[in-house]
mmCIF file of C-alpha atoms in Angstrom:
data_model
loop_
_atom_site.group_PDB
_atom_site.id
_atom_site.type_symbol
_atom_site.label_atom_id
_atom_site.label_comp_id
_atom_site.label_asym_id
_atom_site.label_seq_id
_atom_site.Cartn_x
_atom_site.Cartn_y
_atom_site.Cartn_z
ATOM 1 C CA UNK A 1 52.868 75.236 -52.698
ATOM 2 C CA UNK A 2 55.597 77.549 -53.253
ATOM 3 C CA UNK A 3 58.833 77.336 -50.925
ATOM 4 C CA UNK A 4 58.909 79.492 -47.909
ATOM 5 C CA UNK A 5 62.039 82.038 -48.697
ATOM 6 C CA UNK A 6 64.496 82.246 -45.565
ATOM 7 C CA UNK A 7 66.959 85.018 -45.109
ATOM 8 C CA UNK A 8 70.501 84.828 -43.746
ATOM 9 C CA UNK A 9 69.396 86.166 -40.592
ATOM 10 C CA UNK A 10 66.771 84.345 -40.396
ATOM 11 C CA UNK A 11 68.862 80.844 -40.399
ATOM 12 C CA UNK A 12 71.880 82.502 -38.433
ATOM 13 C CA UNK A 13 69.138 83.201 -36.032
ATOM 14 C CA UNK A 14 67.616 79.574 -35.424
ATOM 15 C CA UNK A 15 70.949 77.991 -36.015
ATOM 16 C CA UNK A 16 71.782 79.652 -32.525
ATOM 17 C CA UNK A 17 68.806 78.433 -31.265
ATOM 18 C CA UNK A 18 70.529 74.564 -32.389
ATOM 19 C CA UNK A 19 68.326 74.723 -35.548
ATOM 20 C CA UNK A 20 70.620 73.519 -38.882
ATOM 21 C CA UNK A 21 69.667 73.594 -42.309
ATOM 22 C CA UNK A 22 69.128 70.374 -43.813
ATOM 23 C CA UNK A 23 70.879 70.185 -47.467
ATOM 24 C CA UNK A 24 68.978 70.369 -50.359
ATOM 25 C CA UNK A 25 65.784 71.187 -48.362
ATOM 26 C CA UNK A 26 63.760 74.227 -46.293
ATOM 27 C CA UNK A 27 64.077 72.288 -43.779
ATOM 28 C CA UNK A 28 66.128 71.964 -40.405
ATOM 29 C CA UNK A 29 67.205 69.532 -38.028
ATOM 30 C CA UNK A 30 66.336 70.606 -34.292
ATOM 31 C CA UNK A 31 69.657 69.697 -31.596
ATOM 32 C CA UNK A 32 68.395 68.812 -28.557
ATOM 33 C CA UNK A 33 70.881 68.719 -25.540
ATOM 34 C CA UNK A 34 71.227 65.731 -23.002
ATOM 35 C CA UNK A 35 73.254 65.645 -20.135
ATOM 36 C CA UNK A 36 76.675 63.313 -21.474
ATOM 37 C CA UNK A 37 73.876 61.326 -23.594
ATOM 38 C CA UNK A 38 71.388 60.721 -20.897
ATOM 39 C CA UNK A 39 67.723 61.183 -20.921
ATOM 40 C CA UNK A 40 64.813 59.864 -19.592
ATOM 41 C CA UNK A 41 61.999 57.522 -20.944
ATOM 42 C CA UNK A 42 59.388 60.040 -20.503
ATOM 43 C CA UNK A 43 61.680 62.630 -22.468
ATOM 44 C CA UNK A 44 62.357 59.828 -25.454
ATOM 45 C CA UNK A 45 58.763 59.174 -26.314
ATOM 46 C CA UNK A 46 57.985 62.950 -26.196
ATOM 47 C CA UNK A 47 61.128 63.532 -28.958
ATOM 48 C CA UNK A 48 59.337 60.688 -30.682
ATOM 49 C CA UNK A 49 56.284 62.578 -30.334
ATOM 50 C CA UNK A 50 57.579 65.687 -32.165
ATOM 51 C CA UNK A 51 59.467 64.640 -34.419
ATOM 52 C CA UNK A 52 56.554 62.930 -35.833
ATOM 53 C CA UNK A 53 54.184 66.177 -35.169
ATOM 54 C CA UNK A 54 56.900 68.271 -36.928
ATOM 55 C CA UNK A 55 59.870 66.854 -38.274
ATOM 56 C CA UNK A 56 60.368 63.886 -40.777
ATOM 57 C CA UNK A 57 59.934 60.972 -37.956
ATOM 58 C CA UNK A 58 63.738 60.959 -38.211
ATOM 59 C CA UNK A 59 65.966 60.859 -34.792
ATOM 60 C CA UNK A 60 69.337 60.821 -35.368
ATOM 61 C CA UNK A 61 72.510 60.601 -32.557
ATOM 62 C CA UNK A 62 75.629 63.691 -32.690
ATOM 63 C CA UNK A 63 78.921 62.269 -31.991
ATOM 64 C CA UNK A 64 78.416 64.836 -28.831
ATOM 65 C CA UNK A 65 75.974 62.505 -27.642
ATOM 66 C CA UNK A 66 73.061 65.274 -28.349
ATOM 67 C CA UNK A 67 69.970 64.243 -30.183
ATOM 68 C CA UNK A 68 69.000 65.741 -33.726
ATOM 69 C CA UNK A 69 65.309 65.868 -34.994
ATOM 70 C CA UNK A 70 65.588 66.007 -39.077
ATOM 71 C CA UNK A 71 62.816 67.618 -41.820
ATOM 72 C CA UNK A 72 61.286 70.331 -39.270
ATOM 73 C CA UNK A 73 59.929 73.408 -41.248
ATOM 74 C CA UNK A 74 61.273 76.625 -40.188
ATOM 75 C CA UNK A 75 57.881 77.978 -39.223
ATOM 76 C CA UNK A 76 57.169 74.970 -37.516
ATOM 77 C CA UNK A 77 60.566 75.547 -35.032
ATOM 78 C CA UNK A 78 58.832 77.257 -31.932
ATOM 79 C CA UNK A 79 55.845 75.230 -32.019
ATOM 80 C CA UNK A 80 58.689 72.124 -31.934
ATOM 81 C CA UNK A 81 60.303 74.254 -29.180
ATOM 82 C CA UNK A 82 57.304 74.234 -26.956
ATOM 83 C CA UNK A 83 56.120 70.402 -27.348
ATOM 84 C CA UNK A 84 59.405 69.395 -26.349
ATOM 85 C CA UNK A 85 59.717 71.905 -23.610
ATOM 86 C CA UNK A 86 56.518 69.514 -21.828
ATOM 87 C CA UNK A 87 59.321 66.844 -20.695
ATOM 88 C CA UNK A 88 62.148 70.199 -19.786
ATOM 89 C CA UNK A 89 63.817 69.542 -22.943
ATOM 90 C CA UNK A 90 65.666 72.302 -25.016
ATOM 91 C CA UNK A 91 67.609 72.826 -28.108
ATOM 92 C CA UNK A 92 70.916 74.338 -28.898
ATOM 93 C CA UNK A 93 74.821 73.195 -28.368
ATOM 94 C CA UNK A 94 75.986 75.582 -31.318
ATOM 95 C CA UNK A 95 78.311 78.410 -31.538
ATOM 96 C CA UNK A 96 81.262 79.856 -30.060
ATOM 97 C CA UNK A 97 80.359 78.732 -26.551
ATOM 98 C CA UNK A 98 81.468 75.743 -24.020
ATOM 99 C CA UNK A 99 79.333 72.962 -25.916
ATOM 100 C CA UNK A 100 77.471 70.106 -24.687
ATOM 101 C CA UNK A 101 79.894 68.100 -22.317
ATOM 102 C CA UNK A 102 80.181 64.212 -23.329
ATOM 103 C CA UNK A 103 81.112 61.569 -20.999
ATOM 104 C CA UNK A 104 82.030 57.448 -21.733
ATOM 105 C CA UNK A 105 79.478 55.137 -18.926
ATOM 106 C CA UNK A 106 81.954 54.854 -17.031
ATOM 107 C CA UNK A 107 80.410 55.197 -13.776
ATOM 108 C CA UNK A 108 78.588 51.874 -14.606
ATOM 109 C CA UNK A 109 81.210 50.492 -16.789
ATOM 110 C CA UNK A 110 83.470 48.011 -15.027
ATOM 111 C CA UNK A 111 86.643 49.933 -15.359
ATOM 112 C CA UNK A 112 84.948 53.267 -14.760
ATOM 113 C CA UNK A 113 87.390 54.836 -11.924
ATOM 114 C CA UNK A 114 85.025 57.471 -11.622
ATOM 115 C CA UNK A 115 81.658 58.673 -11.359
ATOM 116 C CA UNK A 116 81.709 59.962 -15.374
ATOM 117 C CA UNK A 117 77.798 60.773 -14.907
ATOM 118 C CA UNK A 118 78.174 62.751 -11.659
ATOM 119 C CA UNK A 119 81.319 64.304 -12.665
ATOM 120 C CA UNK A 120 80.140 65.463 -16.279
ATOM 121 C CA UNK A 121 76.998 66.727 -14.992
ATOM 122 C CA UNK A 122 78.348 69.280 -12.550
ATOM 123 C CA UNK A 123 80.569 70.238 -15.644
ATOM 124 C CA UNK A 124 77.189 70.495 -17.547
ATOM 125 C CA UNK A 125 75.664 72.880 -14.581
ATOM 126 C CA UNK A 126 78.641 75.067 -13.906
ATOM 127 C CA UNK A 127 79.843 75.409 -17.878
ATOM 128 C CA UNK A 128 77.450 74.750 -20.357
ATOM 129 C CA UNK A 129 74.707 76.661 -18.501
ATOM 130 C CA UNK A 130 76.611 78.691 -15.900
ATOM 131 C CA UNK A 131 78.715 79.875 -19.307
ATOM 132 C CA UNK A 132 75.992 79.918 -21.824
ATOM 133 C CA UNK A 133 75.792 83.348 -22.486
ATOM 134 C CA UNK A 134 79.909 83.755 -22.376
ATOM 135 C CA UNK A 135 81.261 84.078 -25.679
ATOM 136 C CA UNK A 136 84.869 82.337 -26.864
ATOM 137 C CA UNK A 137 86.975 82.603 -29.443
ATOM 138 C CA UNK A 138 85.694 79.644 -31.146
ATOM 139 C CA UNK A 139 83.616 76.339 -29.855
ATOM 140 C CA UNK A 140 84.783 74.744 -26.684
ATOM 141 C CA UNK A 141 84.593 71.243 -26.259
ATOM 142 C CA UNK A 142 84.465 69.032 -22.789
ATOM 143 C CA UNK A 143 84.695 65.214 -22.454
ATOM 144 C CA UNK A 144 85.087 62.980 -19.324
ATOM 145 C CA UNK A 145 86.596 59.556 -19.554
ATOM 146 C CA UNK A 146 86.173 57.002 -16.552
ATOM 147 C CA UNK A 147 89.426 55.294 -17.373
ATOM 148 C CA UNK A 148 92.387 55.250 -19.537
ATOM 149 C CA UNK A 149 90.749 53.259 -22.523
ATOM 150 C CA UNK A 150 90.284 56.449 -23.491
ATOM 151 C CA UNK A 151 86.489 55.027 -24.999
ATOM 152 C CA UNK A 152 85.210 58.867 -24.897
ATOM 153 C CA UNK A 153 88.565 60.057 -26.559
ATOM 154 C CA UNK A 154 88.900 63.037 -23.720
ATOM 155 C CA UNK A 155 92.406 63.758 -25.696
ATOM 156 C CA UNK A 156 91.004 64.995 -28.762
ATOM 157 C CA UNK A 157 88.576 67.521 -26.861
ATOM 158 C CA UNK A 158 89.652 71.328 -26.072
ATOM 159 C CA UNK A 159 89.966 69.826 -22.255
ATOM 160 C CA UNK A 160 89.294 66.147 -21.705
ATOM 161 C CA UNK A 161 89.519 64.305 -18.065
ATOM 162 C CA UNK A 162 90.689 60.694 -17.641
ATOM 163 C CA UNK A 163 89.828 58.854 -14.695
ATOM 164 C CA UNK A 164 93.147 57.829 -12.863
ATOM 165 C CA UNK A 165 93.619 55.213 -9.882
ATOM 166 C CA UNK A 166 97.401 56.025 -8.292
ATOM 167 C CA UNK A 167 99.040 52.409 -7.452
ATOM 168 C CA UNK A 168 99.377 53.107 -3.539
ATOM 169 C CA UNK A 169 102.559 50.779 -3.311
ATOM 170 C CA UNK A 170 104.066 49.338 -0.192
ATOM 171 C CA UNK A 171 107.657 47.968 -1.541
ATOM 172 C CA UNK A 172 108.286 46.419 2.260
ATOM 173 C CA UNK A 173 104.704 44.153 1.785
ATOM 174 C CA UNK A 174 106.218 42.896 -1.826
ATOM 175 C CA UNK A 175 107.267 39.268 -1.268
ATOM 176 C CA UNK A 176 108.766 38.740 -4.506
ATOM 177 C CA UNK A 177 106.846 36.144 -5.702
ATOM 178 C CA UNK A 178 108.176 34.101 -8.959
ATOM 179 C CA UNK A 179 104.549 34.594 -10.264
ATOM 180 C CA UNK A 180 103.597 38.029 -9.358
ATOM 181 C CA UNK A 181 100.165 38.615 -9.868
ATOM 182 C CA UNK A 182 100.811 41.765 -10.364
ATOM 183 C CA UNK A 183 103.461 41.587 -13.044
ATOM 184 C CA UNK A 184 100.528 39.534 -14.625
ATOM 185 C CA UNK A 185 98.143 41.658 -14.168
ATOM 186 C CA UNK A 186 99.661 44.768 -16.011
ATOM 187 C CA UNK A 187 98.142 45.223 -19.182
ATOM 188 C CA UNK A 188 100.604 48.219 -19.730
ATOM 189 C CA UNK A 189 103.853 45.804 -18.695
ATOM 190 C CA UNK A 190 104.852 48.357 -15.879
ATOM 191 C CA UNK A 191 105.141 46.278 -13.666
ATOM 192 C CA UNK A 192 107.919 43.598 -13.229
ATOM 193 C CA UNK A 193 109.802 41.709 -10.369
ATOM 194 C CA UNK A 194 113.054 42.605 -10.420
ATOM 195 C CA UNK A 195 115.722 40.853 -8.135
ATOM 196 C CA UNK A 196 113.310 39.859 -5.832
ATOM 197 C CA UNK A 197 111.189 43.180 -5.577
ATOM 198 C CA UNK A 198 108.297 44.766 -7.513
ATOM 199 C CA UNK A 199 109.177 47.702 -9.419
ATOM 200 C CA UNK A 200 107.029 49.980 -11.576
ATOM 201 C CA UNK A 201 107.718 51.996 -13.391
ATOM 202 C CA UNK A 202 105.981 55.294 -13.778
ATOM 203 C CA UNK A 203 106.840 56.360 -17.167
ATOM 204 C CA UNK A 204 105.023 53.569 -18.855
ATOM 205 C CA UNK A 205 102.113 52.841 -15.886
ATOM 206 C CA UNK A 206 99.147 54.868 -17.269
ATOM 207 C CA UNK A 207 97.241 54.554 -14.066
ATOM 208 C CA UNK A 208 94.492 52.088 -14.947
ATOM 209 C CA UNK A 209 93.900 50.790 -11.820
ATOM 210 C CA UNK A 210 93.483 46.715 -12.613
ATOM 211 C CA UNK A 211 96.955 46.030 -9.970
ATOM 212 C CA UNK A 212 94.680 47.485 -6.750
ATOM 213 C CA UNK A 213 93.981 44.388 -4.450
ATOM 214 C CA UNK A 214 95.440 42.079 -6.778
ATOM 215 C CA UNK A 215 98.617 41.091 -4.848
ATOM 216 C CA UNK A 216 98.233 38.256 -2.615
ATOM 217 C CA UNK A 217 100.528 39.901 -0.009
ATOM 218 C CA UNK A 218 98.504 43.351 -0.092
ATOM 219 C CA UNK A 219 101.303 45.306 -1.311
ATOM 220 C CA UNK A 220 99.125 47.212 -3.275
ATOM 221 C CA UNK A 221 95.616 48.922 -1.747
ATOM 222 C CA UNK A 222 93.556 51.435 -1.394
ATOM 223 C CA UNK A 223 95.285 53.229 -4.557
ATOM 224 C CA UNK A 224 94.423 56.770 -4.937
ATOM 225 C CA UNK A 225 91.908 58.191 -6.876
ATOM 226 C CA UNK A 226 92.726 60.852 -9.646
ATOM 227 C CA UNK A 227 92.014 63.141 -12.851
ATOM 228 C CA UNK A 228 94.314 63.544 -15.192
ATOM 229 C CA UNK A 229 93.434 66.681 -17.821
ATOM 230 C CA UNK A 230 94.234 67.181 -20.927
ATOM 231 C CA UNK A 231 94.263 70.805 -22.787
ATOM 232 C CA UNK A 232 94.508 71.352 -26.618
ATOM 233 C CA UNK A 233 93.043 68.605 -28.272
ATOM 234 C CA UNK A 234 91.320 68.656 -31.542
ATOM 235 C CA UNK A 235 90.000 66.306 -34.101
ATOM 236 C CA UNK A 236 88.452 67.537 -37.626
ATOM 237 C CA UNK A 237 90.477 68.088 -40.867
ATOM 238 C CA UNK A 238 93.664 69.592 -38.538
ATOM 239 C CA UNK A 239 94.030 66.947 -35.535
ATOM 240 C CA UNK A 240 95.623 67.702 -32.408
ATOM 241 C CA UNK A 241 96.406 65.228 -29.850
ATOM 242 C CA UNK A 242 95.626 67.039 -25.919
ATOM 243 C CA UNK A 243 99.060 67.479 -23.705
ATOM 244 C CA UNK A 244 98.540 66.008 -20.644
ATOM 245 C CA UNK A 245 98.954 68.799 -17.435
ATOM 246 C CA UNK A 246 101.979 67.447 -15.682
ATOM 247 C CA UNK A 247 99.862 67.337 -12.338
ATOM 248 C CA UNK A 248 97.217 64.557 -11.848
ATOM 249 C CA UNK A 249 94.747 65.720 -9.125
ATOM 250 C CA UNK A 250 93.166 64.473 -6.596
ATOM 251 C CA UNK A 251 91.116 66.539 -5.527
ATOM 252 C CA UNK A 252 87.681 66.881 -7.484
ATOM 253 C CA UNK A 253 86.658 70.395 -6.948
ATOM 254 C CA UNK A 254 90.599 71.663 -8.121
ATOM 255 C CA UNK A 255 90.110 69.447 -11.174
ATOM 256 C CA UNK A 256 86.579 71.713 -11.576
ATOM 257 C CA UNK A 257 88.702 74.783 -11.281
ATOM 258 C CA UNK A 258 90.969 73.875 -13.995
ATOM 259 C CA UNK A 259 88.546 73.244 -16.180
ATOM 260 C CA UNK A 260 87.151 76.985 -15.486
ATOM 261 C CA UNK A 261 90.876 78.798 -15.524
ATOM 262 C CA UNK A 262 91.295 77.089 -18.603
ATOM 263 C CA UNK A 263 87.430 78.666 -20.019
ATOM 264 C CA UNK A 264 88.876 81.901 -18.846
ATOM 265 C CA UNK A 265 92.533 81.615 -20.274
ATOM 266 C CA UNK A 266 90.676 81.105 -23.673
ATOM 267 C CA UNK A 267 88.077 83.863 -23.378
ATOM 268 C CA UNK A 268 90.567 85.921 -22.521
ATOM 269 C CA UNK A 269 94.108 85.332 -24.662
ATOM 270 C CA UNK A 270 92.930 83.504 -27.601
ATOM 271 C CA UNK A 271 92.062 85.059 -30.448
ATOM 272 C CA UNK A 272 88.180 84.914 -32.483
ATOM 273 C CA UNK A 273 87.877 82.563 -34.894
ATOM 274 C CA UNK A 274 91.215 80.400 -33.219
ATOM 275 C CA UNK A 275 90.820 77.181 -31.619
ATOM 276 C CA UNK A 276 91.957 76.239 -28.210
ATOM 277 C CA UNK A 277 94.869 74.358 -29.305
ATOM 278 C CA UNK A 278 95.707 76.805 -31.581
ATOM 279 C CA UNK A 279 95.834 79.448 -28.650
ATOM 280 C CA UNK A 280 98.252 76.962 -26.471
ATOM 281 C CA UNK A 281 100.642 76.678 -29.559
ATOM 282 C CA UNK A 282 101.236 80.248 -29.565
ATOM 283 C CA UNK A 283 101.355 81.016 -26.124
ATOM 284 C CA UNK A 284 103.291 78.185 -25.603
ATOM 285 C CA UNK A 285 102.118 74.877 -23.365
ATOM 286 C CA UNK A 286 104.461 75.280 -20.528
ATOM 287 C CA UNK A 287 103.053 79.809 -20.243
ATOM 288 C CA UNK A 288 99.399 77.986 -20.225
ATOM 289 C CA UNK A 289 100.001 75.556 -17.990
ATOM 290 C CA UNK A 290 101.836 77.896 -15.222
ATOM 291 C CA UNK A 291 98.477 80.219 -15.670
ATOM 292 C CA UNK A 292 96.397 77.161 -15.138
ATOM 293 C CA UNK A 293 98.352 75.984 -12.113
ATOM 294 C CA UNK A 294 98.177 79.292 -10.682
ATOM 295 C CA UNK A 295 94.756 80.917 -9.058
ATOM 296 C CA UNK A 296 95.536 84.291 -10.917
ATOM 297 C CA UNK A 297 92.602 83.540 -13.639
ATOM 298 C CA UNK A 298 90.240 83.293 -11.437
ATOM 299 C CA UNK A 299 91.051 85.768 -8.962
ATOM 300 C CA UNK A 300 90.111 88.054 -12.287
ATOM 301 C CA UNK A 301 87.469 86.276 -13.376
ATOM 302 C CA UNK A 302 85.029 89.277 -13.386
ATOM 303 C CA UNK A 303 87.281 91.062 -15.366
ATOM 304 C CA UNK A 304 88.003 88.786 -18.455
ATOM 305 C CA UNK A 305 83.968 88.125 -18.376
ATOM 306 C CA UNK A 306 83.467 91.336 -18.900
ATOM 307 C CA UNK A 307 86.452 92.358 -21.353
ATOM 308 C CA UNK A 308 86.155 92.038 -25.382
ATOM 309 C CA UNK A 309 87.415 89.304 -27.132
ATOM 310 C CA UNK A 310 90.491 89.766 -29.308
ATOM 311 C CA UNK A 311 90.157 89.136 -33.018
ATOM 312 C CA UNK A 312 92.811 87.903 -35.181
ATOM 313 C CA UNK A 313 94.728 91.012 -35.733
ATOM 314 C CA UNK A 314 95.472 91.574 -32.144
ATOM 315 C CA UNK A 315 91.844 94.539 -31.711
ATOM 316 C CA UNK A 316 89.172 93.813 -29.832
ATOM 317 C CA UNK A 317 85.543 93.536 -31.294
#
């Protein structure tokens, strides 16, 4: 049977569809998106279904918690497409977009100090679809961590969140105990008694949460939920480490709103083919941050949607 011959369009227009080519073959591997890695049993044995119908009876796992379906024939792609499309799947999750958002379990994990599968599935619904037809400079990657572990590695995305939990301390409650459970507690040594009084100190406490309601005296409860964001990070052959925004917020919907100035900031002052981090090195962290921090990005949201993006040399295409 002689090979089916594919043209450059032809694969630039099914890769956008989350179709790759598979090396060495005429075949592709179909990317279908979950929400942060979730998806139901019904939708599993339907993926099994097709990928035995039309692909190579090969699932494999992305690292952004997507699911890839290896050996499908290009002219088998929208007949894949459709069988899936039974159990409301869909493919895609490439290109110079906001990309599928990941998140750790950490809304089931035992240090989870937030709801990671809530949170990341708004994100999903207001970015990855509300921005799917939104064009960026390059790909834009979201993660959400439930704690500081740092399991989901939110620090090496273009914007990464990291559940917080604020010590609420009350020094006057402290008792000074000899053996502070606290002070033993700490698995970041922040905390220490020191003549007589707890102290800790905020430079090294990472806000992991594991002091709340451990002091017999109540000195510290009810600790305040947060999100700590991070902007610029990047793994790959050029690694960037995210800078942490000074602020950590407490407030869920403002964290959302960061997340979407910082969309907009990109869209709008970085430059094609330039990743995020790249764009915050040359405007400078502290310029980004003061945009972020302000509400002028999206007072003009409408009109950075609708400008052109800039390309390298400083035109617009």
């Amino acid at each position: 049977m002689a090979c089916l011959t594919i043209s450059a369009a032809d694969e630039k227009r099914v890769k956008a569809l989350g179709f790759l080519s598979n090396k060495g073959t005429d075949n592709f591997s179909g990317r279908i998106i979950t929400i942060n890695g979730k998806i139901t049993a019904a939708q599993n044995k339907c993926l099994s279904e097709a990928a035995e119908l039309y692909g190579n009876g090969v699932v494999t796992l992305t690292t952004r918690l997507t699911i890839e379906v290896q050996g499908i024939p290009y002219d088998k792609i929208e007949d894949f497409r459709t069988y899936i499309a039974k159990e409301g799947l869909v493919t895609g999750g490439t290109g110079s977009k906001v990309r599928p958002v990941v998140s750790c379990k950490g809304t089931t994990c035992q240090y989870g100090l937030i709801d990671t599968f809530g949170l990341s599935e708004e994100i999903h619904e207001r970015f990855f679809n509300g921005y799917s037809d939104v064009k960026l400079p390059h790909k834009f990657k979201i993660a959400v961590g439930g704690c500081p572990n740092n399991c989901v590695k939110p620090d090496l995305n273009d914007l990464g969140i990291i559940g917080q939990m604020i010590p609420n301390y009350d020094e006057d409650s402290c008792n000074g105990c000899k053996k502070c459970s606290i002070e033993d507690t700490c698995p970041m040594n922040a905390a220490k008694v020191v003549d007589g009084i707890l102290e800790i100190n905020k430079e090294i406490c990472n806000n992991c949460g594991r002091c709340d309601g451990k002091c017999h005296f109540d000195a510290i409860e009810d600790s305040k939920v947060g999100y700590k964001i991070y902007i610029g990070g990047r793994w790959g052959k050029l690694v960037a480490h995210g800078k942490a925004i000074s602020k950590i917020f407490t407030n869920k919907d403002e964290a959302m709103d960061i997340i979407e100035k910082a969309i907009l900031l990109y869209r709008e002052q970085g430059k094609t083919g330039e990743r995020f981090a790249q764009t915050i090195e040359r405007l400078g962290l502290e310029n980004v941050e003061a945009q972020l921090l302000s509400d002028n990005l999206l007072t003009r949201k409408k009109e950075i949607l609708e400008a052109k993006l800039h390309i390298a040399g400083g035109a617009t295409c």
